[in-house]
Short mmCIF file of C-alpha atoms in Angstrom, two decimals:
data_model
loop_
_atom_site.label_atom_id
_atom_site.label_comp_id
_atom_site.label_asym_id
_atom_site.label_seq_id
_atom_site.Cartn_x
_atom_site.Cartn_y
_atom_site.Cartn_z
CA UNK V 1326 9.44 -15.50 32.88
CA UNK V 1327 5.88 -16.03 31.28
CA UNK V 1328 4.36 -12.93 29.09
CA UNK V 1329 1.85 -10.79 30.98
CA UNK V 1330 -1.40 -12.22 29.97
CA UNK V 1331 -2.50 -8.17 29.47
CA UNK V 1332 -0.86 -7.90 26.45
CA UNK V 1333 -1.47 -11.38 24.73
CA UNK V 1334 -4.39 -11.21 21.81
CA UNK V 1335 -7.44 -13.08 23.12
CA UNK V 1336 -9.58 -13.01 19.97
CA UNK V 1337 -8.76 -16.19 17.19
CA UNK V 1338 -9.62 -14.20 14.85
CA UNK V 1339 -7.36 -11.40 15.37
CA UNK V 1340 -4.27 -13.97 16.02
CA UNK V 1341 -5.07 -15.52 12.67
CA UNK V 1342 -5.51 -12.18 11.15
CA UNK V 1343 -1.69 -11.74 12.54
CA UNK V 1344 -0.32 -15.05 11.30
CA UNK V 1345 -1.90 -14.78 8.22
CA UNK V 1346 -1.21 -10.80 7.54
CA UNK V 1347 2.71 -11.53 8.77
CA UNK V 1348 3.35 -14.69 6.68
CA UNK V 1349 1.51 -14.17 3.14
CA UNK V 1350 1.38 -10.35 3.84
CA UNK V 1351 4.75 -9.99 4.47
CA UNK V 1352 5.53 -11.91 1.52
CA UNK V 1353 3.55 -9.92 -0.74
CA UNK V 1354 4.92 -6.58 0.21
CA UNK V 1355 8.61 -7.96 -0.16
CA UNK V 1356 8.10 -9.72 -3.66
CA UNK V 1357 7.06 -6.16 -4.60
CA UNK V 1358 9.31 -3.99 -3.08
CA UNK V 1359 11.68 -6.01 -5.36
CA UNK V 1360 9.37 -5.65 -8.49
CA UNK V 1361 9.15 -2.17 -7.77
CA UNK V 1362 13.25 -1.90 -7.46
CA UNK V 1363 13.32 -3.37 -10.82
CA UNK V 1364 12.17 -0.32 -12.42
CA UNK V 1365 14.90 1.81 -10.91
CA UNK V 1366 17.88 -0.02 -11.05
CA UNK V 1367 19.36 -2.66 -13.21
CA UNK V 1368 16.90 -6.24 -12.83
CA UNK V 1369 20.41 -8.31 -12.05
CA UNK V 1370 21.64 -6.37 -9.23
CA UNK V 1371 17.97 -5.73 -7.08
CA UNK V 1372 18.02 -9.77 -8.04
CA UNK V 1373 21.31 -10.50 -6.29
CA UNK V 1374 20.15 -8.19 -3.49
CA UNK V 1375 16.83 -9.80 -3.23
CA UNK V 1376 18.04 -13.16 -2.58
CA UNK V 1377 20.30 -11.34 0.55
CA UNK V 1378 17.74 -9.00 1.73
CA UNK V 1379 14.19 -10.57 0.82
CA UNK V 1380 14.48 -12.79 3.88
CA UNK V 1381 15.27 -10.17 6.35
CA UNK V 1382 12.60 -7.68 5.11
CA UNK V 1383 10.21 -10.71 5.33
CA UNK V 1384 11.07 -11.21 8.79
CA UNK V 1385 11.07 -7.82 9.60
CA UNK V 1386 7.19 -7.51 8.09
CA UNK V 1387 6.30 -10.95 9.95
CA UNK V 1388 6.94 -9.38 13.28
CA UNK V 1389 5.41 -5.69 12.63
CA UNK V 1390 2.28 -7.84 12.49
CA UNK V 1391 2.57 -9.32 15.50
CA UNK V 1392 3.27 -6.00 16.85
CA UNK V 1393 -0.02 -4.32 15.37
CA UNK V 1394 -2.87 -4.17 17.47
CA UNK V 1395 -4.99 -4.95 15.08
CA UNK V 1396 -5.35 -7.85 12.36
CA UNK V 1397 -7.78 -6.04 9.71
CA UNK V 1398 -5.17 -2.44 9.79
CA UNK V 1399 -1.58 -4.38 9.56
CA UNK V 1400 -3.65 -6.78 6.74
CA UNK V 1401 -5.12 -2.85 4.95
CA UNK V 1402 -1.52 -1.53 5.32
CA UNK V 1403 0.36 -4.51 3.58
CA UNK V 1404 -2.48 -4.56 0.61
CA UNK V 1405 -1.67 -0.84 0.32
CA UNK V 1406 1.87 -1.30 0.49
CA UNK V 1407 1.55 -4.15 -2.19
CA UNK V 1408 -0.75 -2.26 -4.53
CA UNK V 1409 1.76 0.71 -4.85
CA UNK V 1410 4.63 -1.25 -4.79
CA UNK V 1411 2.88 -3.20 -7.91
CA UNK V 1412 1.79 0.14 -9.50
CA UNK V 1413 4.53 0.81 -12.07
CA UNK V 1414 4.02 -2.95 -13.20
CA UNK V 1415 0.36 -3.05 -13.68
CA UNK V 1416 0.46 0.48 -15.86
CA UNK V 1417 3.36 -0.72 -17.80
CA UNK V 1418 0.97 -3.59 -19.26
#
């Protein structure tokens, strides 16, 4: 059964935004959510549970970005989401 051409993103732009937001976005945010964890519990365990988890999160962030309805707010979101995730790391310098 084909998707309902109604709900498909018709805009390039807004598809790349997606792909782009989803894949390196994604990645961002989970490489520090993990950096963030660090600072709460002990760096050998959140690595161990990284390595488990980082790949699901990752997936999970890849298709909220598909979901979005827009490119430029799931791509503002994610640099938010990175920048306070990063926050205890870049004052602790």
């Amino acid at each position: 059964m084909p998707a309902n051409k109604k709900y498909l993103t018709t805009s390039i732009l807004q598809r790349c935004l997606k792909i782009t937001a989803g894949f390196f976005g994604g990645y961002g945010v989970m490489i520090s959510f993990f950096l963030f964890l660090t600072y709460i519990f002990d760096k050998k365990n959140v690595l161990m549970t990284g390595v488990i988890m980082g790949y699901i999160l990752w997936a999970v962030l890849l298709l909220v970005a598909f979901l979005s309805k827009s490119g430029w707010k799931i791509w503002a979101i994610y640099i938010v989401l990175i920048l306070l995730f990063s926050l205890p790391h870049l004052l602790n310098r």
